[in-house]
Amino acid sequence: MFTNIGAFPSAVLSEGDYLVFAKRGDQVYNREFQVIAGAAKEIEVLTTVY
């Protein structure tokens, strides 16, 4: 578990299943994702619906 502040935080993760949380004001958003060894991936957590 770690905390990062900013629009584009980054992390290097081991292979596995993860859940990311993002907080904006009083709202909390989340997204599940999977890391596969050798595959670079960007994860986007949307805080609004377009």
Short mmCIF file of C-alpha atoms in Angstrom, two decimals:
data_model
loop_
_atom_site.label_atom_id
_atom_site.label_comp_id
_atom_site.label_asym_id
_atom_site.label_seq_id
_atom_site.Cartn_x
_atom_site.Cartn_y
_atom_site.Cartn_z
CA MET A 1 0.00 0.00 0.00
CA PHE A 2 1.23 3.48 -0.79
CA THR A 3 -0.09 7.01 -1.15
CA ASN A 4 0.76 9.35 -3.99
CA ILE A 5 -0.53 12.84 -4.71
CA GLY A 6 -0.69 14.18 -8.23
CA ALA A 7 -2.43 13.78 -11.56
CA PHE A 8 -0.13 11.03 -12.87
CA PRO A 9 1.36 8.93 -10.06
CA SER A 10 3.41 5.91 -11.06
CA ALA A 11 4.45 2.64 -9.45
CA VAL A 12 6.22 -0.59 -10.34
CA LEU A 13 4.18 -3.58 -9.16
CA SER A 14 4.70 -7.33 -8.94
CA GLU A 15 2.46 -9.64 -10.94
CA GLY A 16 -0.98 -10.04 -9.36
CA ASP A 17 -4.46 -8.59 -8.82
CA TYR A 18 -4.81 -5.07 -7.42
CA LEU A 19 -7.40 -2.52 -6.36
CA VAL A 20 -6.61 1.18 -6.66
CA PHE A 21 -8.47 3.93 -4.78
CA ALA A 22 -8.56 7.61 -5.74
CA LYS A 23 -10.05 10.35 -3.59
CA ARG A 24 -11.30 13.70 -4.89
CA GLY A 25 -12.91 15.88 -2.25
CA ASP A 26 -15.35 13.68 -0.33
CA GLN A 27 -15.75 11.20 -3.21
CA VAL A 28 -13.77 7.93 -3.35
CA TYR A 29 -13.30 6.07 -6.64
CA ASN A 30 -11.81 2.63 -7.23
CA ARG A 31 -10.72 0.30 -9.99
CA GLU A 32 -9.60 -3.33 -10.02
CA PHE A 33 -6.81 -4.39 -12.38
CA GLN A 34 -4.36 -7.20 -13.02
CA VAL A 35 -0.61 -6.95 -13.54
CA ILE A 36 0.92 -9.51 -15.92
CA ALA A 37 4.69 -9.99 -15.92
CA GLY A 38 6.42 -8.29 -18.87
CA ALA A 39 3.38 -6.21 -19.90
CA ALA A 40 3.51 -2.43 -19.42
CA LYS A 41 0.10 -1.00 -18.57
CA GLU A 42 -1.50 2.34 -17.67
CA ILE A 43 -4.47 2.28 -15.30
CA GLU A 44 -7.00 5.10 -15.45
CA VAL A 45 -9.39 5.87 -12.59
CA LEU A 46 -12.17 8.16 -13.82
CA THR A 47 -13.62 10.65 -11.36
CA THR A 48 -16.42 11.77 -13.66
CA VAL A 49 -18.69 10.10 -16.20
CA TYR A 50 -18.60 11.54 -19.73
#
